[in-house]
mmCIF file of C-alpha atoms and ligand atoms in Angstrom:
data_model
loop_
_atom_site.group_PDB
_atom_site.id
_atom_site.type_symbol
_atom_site.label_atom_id
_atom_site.label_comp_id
_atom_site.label_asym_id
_atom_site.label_seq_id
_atom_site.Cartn_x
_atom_site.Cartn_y
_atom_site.Cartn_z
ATOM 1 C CA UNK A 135 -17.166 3.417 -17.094
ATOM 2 C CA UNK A 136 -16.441 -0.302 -15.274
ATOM 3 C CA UNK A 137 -13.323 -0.060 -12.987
ATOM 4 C CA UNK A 138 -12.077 -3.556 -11.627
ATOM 5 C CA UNK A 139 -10.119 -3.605 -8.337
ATOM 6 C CA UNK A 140 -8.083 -6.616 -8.753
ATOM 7 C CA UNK A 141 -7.765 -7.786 -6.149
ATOM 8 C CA UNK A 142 -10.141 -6.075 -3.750
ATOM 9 C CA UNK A 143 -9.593 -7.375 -0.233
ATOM 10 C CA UNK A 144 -6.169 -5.848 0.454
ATOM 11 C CA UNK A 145 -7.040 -2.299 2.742
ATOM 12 C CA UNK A 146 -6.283 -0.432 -0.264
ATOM 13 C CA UNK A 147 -8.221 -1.643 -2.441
ATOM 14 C CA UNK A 148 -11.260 -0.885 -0.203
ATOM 15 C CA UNK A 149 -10.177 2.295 0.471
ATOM 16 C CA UNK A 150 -10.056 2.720 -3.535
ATOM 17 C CA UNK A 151 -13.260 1.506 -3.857
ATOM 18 C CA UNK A 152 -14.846 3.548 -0.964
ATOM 19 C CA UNK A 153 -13.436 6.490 -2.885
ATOM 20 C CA UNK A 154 -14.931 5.672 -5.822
ATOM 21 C CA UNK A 155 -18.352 4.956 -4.355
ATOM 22 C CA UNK A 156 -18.051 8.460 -3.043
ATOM 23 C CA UNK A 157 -17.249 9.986 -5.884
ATOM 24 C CA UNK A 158 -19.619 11.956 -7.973
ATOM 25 C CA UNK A 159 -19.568 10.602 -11.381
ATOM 26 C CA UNK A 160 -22.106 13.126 -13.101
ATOM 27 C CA UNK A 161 -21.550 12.320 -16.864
ATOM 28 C CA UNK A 162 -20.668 8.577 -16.658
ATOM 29 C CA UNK A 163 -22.276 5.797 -14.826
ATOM 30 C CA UNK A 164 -19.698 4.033 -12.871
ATOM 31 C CA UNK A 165 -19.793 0.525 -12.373
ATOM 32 C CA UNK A 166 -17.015 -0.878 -9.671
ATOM 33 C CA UNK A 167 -16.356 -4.831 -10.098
ATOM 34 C CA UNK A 168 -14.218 -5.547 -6.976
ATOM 35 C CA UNK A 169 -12.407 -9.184 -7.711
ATOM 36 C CA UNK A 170 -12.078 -11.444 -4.060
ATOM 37 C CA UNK A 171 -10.818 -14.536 -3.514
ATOM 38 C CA UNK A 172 -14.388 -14.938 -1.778
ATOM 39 C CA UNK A 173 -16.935 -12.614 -2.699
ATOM 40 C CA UNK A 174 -18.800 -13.237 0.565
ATOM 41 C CA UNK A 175 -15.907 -11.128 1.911
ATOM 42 C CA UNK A 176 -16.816 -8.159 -0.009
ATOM 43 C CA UNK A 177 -17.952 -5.644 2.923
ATOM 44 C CA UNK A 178 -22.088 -5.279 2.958
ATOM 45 C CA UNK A 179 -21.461 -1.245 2.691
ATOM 46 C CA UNK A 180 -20.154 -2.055 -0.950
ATOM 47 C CA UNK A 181 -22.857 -4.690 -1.959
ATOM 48 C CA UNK A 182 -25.700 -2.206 -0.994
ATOM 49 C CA UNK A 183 -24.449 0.081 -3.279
ATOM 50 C CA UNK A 184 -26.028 -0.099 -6.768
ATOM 51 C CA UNK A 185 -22.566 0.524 -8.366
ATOM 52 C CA UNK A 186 -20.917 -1.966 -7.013
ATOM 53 C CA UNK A 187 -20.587 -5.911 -7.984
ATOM 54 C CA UNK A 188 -18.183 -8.659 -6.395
ATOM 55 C CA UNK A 189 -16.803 -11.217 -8.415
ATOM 56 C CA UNK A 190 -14.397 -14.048 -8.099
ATOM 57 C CA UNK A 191 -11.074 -14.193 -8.941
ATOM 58 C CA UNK A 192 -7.169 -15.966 -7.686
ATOM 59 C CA UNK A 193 -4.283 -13.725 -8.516
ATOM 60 C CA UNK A 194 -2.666 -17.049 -8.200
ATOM 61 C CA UNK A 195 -4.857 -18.556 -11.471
ATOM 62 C CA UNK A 196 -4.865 -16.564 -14.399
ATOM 63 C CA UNK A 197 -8.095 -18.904 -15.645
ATOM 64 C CA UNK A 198 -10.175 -17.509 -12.537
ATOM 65 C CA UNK A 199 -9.573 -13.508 -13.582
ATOM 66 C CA UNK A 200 -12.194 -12.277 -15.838
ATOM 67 C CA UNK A 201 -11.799 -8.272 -16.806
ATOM 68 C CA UNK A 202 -14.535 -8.413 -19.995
ATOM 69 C CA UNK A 203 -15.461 -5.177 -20.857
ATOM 70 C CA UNK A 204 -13.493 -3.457 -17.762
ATOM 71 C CA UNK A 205 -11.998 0.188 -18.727
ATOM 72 C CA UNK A 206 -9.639 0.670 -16.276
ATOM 73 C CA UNK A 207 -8.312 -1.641 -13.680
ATOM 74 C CA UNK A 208 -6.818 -0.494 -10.024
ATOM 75 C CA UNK A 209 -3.928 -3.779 -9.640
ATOM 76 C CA UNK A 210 -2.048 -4.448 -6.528
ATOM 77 C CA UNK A 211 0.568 -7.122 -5.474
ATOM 78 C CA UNK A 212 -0.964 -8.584 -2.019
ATOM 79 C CA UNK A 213 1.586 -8.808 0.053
ATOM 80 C CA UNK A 214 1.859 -12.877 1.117
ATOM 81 C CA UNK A 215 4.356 -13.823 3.991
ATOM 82 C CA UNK A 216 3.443 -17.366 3.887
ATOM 83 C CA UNK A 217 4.607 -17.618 0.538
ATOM 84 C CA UNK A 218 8.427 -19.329 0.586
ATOM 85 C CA UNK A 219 8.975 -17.255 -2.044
ATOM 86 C CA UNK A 220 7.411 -13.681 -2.396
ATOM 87 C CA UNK A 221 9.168 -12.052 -4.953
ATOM 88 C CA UNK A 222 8.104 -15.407 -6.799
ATOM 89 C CA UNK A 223 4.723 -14.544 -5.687
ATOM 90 C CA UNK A 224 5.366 -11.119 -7.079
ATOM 91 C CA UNK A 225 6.326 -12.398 -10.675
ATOM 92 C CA UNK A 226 3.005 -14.643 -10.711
ATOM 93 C CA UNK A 227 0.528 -12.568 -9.494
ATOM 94 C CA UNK A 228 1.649 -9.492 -12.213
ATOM 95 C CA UNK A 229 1.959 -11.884 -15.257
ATOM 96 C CA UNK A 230 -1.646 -13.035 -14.206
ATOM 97 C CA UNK A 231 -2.776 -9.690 -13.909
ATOM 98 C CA UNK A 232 -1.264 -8.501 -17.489
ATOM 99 C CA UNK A 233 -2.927 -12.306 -19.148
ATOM 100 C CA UNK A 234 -5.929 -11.122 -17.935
ATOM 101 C CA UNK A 235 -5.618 -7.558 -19.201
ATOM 102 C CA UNK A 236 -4.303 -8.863 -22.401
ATOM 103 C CA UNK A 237 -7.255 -11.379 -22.697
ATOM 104 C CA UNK A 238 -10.349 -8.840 -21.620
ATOM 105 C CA UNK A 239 -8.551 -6.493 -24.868
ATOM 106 C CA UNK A 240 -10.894 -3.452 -23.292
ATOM 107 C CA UNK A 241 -8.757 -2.290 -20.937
ATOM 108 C CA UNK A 242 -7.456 1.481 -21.548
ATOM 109 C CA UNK A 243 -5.765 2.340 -17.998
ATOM 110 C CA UNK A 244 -3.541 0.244 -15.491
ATOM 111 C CA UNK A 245 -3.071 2.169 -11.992
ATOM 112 C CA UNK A 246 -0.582 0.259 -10.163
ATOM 113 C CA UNK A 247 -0.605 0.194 -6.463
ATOM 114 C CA UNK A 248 3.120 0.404 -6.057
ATOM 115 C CA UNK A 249 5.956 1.632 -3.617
ATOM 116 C CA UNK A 250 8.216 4.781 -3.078
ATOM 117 C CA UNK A 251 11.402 3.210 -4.121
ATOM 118 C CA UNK A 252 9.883 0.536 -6.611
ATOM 119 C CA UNK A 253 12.137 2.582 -9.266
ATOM 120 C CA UNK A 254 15.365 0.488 -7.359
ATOM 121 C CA UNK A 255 16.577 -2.399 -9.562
ATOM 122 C CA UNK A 256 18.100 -4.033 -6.140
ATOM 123 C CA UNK A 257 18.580 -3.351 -2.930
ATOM 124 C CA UNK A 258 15.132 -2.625 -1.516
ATOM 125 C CA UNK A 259 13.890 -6.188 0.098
ATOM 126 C CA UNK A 260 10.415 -6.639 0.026
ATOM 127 C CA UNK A 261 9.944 -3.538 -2.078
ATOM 128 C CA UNK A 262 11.312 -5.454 -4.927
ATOM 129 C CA UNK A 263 7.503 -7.086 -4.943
ATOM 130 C CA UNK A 264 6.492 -3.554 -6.516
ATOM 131 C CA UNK A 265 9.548 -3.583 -8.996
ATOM 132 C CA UNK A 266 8.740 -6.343 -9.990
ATOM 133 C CA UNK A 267 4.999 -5.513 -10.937
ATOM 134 C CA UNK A 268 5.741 -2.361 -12.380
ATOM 135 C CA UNK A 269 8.090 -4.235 -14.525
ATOM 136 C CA UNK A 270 5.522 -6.590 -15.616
ATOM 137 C CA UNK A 271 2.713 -4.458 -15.704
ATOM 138 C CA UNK A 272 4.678 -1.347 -17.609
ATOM 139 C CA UNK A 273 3.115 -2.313 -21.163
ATOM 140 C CA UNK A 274 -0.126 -3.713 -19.928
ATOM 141 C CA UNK A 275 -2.574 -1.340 -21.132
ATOM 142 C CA UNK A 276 -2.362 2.216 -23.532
ATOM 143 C CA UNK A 277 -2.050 4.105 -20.095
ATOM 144 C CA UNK A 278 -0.473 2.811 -17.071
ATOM 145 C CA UNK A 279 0.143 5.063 -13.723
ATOM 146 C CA UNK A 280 2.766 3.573 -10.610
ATOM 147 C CA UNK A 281 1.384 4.997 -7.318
ATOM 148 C CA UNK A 282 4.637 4.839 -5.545
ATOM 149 C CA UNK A 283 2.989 4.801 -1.981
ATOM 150 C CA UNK A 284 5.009 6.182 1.068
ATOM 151 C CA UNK A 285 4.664 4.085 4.229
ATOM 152 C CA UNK A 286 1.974 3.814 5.575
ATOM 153 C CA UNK A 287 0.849 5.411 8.736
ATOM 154 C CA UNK A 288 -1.139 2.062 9.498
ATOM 155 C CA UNK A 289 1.883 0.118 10.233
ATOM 156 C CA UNK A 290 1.606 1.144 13.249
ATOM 157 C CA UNK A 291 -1.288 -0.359 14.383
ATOM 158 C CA UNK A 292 0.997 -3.174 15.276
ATOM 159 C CA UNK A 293 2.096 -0.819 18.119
ATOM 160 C CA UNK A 294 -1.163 -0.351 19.846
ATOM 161 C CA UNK A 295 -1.372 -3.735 21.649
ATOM 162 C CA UNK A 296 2.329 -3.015 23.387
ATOM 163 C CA UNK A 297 0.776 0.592 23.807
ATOM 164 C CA UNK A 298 -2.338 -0.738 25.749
ATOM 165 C CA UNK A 299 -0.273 -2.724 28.224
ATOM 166 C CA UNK A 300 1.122 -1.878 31.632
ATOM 167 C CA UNK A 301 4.037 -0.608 30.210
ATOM 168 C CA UNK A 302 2.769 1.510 27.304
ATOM 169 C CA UNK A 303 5.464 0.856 24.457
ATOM 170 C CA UNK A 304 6.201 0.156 21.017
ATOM 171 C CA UNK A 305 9.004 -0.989 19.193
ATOM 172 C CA UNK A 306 10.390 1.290 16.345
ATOM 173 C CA UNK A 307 12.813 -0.225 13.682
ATOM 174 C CA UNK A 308 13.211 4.151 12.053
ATOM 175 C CA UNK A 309 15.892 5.346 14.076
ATOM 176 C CA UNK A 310 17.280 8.001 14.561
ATOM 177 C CA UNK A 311 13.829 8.958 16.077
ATOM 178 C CA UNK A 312 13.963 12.397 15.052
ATOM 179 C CA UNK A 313 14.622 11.208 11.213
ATOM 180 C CA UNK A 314 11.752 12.177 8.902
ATOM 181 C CA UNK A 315 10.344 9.496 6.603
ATOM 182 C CA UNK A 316 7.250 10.542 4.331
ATOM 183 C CA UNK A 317 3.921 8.035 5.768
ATOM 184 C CA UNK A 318 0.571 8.063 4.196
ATOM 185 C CA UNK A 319 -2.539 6.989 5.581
ATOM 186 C CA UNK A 320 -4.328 4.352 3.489
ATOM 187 C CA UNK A 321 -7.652 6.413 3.335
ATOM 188 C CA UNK A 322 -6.035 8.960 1.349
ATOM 189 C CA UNK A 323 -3.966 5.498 -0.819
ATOM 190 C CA UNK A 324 -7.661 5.242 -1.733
ATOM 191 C CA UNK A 325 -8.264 9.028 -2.541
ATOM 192 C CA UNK A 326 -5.202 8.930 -4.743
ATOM 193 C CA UNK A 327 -5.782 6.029 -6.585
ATOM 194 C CA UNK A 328 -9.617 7.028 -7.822
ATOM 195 C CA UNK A 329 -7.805 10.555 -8.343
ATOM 196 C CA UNK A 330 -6.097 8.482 -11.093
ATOM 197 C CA UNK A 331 -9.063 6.013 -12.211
ATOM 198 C CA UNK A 332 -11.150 8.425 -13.070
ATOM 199 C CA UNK A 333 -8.389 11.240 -14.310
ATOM 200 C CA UNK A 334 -9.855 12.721 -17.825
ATOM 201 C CA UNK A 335 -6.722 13.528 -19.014
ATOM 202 C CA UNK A 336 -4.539 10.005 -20.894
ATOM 203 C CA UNK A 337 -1.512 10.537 -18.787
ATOM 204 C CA UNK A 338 1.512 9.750 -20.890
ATOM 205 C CA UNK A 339 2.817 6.070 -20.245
ATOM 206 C CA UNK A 340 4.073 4.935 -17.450
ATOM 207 C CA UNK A 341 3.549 8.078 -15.455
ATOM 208 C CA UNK A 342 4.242 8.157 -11.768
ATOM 209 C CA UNK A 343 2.609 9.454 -8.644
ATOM 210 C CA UNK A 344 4.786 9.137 -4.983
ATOM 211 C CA UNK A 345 1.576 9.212 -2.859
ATOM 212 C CA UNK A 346 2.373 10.541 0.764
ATOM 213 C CA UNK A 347 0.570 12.392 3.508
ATOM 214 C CA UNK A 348 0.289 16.483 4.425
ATOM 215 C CA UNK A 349 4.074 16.057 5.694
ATOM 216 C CA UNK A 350 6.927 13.816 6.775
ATOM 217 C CA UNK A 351 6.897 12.476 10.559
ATOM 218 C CA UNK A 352 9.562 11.074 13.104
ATOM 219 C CA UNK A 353 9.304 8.518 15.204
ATOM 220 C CA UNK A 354 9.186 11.179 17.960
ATOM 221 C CA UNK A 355 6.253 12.533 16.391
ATOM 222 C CA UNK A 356 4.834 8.809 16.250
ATOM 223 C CA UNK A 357 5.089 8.691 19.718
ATOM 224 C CA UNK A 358 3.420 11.911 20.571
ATOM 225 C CA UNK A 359 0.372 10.720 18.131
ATOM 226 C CA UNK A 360 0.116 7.452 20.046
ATOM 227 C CA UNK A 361 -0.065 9.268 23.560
ATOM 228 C CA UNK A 362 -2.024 11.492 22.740
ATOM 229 C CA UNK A 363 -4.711 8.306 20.886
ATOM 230 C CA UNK A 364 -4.236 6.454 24.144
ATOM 231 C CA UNK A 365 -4.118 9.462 26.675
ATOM 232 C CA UNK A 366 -0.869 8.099 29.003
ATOM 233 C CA UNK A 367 2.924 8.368 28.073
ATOM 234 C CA UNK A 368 4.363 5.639 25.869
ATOM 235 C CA UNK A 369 7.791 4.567 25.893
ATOM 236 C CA UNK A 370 9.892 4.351 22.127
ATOM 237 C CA UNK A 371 11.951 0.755 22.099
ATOM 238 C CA UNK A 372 14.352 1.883 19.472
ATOM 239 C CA UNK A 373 15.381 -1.423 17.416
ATOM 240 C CA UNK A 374 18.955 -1.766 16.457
ATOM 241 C CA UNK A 375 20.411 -2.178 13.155
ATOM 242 C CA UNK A 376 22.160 -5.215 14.278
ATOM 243 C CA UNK A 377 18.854 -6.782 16.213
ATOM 244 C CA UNK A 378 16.561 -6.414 12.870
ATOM 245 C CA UNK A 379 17.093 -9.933 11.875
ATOM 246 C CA UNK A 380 16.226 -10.845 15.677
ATOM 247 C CA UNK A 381 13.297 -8.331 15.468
ATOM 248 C CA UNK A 382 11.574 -9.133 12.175
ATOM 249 C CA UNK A 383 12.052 -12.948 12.907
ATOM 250 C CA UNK A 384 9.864 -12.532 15.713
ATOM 251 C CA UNK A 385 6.747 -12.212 13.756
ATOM 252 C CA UNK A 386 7.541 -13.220 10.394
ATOM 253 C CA UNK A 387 8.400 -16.442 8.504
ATOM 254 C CA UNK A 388 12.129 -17.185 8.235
ATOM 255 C CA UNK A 389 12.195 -17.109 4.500
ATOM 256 C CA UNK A 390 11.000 -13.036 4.511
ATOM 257 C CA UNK A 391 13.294 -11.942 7.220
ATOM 258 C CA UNK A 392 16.160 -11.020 5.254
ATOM 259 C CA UNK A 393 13.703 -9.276 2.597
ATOM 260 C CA UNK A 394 12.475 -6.925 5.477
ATOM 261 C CA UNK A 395 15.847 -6.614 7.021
ATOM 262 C CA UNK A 396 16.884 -5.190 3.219
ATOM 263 C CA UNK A 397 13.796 -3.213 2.934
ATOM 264 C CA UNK A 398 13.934 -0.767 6.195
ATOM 265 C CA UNK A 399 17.610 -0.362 5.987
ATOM 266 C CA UNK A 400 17.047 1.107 2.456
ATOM 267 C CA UNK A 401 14.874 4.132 3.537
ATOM 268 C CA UNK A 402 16.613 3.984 6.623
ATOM 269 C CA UNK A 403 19.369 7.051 6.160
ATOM 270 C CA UNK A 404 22.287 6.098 3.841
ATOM 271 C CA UNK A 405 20.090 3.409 2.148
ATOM 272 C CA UNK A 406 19.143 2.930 -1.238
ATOM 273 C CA UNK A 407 15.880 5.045 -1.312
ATOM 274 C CA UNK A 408 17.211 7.804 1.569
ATOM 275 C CA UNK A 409 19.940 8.241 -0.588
ATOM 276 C CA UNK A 410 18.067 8.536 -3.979
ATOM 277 C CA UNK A 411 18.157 11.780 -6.611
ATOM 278 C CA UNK A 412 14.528 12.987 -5.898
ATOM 279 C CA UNK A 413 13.697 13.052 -9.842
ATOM 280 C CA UNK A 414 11.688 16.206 -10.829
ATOM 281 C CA UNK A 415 9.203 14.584 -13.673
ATOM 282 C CA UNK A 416 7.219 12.920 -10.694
ATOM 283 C CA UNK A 417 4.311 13.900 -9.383
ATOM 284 C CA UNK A 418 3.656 14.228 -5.948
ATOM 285 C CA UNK A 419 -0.221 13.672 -4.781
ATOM 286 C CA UNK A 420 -0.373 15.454 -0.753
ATOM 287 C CA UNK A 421 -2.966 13.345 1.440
ATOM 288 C CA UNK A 422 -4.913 15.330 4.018
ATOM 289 C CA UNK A 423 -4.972 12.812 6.624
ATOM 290 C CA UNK A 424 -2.124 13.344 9.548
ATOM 291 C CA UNK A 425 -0.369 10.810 11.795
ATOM 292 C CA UNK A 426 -2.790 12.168 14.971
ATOM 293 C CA UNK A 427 -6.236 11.596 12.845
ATOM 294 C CA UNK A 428 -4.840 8.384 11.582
ATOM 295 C CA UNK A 429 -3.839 6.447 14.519
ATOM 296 C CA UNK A 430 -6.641 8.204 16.857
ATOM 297 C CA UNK A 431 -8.278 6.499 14.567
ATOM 298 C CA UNK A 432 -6.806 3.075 14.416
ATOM 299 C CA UNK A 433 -6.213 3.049 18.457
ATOM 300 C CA UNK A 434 -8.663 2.042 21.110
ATOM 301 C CA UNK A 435 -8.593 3.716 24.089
ATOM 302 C CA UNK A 436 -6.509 2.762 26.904
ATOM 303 C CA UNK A 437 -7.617 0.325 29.484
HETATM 304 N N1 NAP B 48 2.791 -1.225 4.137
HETATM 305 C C1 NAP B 48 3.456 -0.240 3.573
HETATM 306 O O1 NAP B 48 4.033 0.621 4.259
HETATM 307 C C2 NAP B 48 3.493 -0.128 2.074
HETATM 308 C C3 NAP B 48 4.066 1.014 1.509
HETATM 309 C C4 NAP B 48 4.053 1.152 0.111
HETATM 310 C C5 NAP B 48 3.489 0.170 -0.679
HETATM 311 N N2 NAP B 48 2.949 -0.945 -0.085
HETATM 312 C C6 NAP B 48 2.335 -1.947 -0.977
HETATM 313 O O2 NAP B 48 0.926 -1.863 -0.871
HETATM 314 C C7 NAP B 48 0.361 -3.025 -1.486
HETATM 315 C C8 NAP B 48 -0.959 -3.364 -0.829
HETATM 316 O O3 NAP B 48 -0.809 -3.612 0.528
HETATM 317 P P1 NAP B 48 -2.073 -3.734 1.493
HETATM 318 O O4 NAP B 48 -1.529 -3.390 2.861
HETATM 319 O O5 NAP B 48 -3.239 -2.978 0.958
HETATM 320 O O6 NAP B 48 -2.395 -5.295 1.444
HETATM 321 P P2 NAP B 48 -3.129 -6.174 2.561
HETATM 322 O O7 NAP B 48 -4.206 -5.387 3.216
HETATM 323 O O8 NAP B 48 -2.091 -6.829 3.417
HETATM 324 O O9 NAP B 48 -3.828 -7.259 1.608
HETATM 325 C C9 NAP B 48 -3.585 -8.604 1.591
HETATM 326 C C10 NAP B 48 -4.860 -9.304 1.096
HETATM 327 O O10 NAP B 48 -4.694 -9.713 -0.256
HETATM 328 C C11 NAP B 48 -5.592 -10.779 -0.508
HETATM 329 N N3 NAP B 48 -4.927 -11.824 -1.317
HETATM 330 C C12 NAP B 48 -3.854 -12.562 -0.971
HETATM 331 N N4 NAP B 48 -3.577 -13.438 -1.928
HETATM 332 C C13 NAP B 48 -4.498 -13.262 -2.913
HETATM 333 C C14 NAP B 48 -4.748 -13.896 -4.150
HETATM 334 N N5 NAP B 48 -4.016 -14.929 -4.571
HETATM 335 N N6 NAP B 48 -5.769 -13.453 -4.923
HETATM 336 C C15 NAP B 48 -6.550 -12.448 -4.485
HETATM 337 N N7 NAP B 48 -6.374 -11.814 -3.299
HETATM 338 C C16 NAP B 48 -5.368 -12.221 -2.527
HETATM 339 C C17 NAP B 48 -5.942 -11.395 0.871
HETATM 340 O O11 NAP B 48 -7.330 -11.195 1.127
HETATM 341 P P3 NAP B 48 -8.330 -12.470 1.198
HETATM 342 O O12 NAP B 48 -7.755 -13.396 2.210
HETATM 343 O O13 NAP B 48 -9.624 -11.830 1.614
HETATM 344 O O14 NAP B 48 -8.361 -13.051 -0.172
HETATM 345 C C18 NAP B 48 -5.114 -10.566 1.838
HETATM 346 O O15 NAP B 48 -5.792 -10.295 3.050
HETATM 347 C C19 NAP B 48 1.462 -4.078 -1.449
HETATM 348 O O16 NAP B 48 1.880 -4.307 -2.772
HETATM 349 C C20 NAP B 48 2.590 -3.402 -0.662
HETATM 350 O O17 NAP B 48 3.865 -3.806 -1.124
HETATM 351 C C21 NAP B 48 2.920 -1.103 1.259
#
């Protein structure tokens, strides 16, 4: 069986490939073809591996993705905030994902790297990125699966630098802080998604997955996770509704602000996605990574 990670530098896709690599294929010889913008990215723990092969490929030139004789084909939407555009981005990199399907003709299963709320026609902000592929990629292949992804637990890491000052502290745009929002840690993204490569059974078409972790978390509990990583007391710096634009345009270009702005106060409560009719046909896959192993293991110990 050849599985193509397309493309394979985002943290997902290695953590669907390390999965894979893992795995114990005993019937089938598994080949894994990860596609990089520069193959002398591809990490040496994958190359040494006699399963594994990097190859070339541009999500952004549909002439640079070969899938030949690839079975099933993990695709995600790389999130790019220096594009002007990204849900132009969006519409480009999925219609050069499908060509390629189309083209290789050998492909039998799509599984999506998508987004908990990806379902929403509007309304979501930079979530419409995954709409927007599942849209695209819906037909692409006899069997396609959406892992609708919760968020995940390694956004944080943006906190640990304020966490690792003087004044331990991070900046939270969930509020209230004792509001539960399903968070998955990517390591268990990657569990999920080879769950689905190598699944036996044809799933019907599209099927979806919501991919979270053992249970929902605050921002309280965020906090607790963090002290306990770094060892002293961190203060929460709750961001207000009214401050996001302020907030996000701090670290991000201009042009994605309002797309971010859109996006948190959707699963914020009253939003789009908080608000959504939980809908009973989808599957739920349970990570076993919680918020303490994750970000111990993203943190560095205090100074
Ligand atoms: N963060 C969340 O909470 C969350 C929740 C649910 C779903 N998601 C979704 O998860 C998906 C994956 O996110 P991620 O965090 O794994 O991504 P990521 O780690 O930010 O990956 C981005 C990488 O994609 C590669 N890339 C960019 N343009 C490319 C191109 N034209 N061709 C090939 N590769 C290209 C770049 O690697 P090189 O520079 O090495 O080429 C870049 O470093 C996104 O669709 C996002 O919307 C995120």
């Amino acid at each position: 069986m050849r599985i193509a990670v397309l493309p394979a530098s985002p943290k997902t896709g290695r953590a669907t490939i390390k999965a894979l690599l893992e795995s114990d294929q005993l019937t089938t010889p598994l080949h894994v073809q990860g596609i990089y913008r520069d193959p002398s990215k591809a990490p040496a723990e994958f190359l040494s591996h006699p399963s594994f092969h990097a190859g070339q490929g541009d999500l952004s030139d549909a002439n640079t993705l070969e899938l030949g004789g690839v079975d099933m084909v993990l695709a995600i939407t790389p999130p790019r905030y220096d594009a002007s555009d990204i849900l132009q981005w969006a519409r480009v990199a999925s219609e050069n994902t499908r060509l390629a399907i189309q083209k290789a003709g050998t492909v039998k299963r799509v599984v999506l790297l998508s987004s908990t709320g990806a379902e929403q026609p509007s309304g979501t902000g930079e979530i419409m990125t995954n709409h927007i592929a599942e849209e695209i990629l819906q037909h692409a292949a006899p069997e396609v699966i959406f892992m609708r992804c919760a968020y995940f637990m390694e956004n944080w890491e943006s906190a640990i630098s304020t966490v690792r000052t003087d004044n331990p502290h991070f900046y939270s745009v969930i509020t209230p802080l004792d509001y539960r929002v399903p968070m998955v840690a990517v390591d268990d993204i990657g569990r999920a998604c080879a769950t689905y490569l190598l699944g036996l059974e044809p799933p019907r078409s599209p099927y979806v997955v919501e991919v979270r972790g053992p249970q929902e978390y605050t921002v309280n509990e965020v906090q607790q996770a963090l002290h306990d990583a770094v060892g002293q007391e961190v203060e929460i710096r709750p961001v207000k509704k009214e401050d996001f634009p302020d907030f996000f345009g701090r670290f991000l270009p201009q042009s994605s602000v309002g797309l971010f702005v859109e996006m948190t106060n959707s699963f914020l409560p009253g939003g789009v996605i908080a608000s959504a009719i939980p809908n009973p046909d989808v599957r739920v896959y349970r990570g076993r990574m919680g918020l303490g192993e994750c970000l111990g293991k993203i943190s560095v110990p205090a100074r």
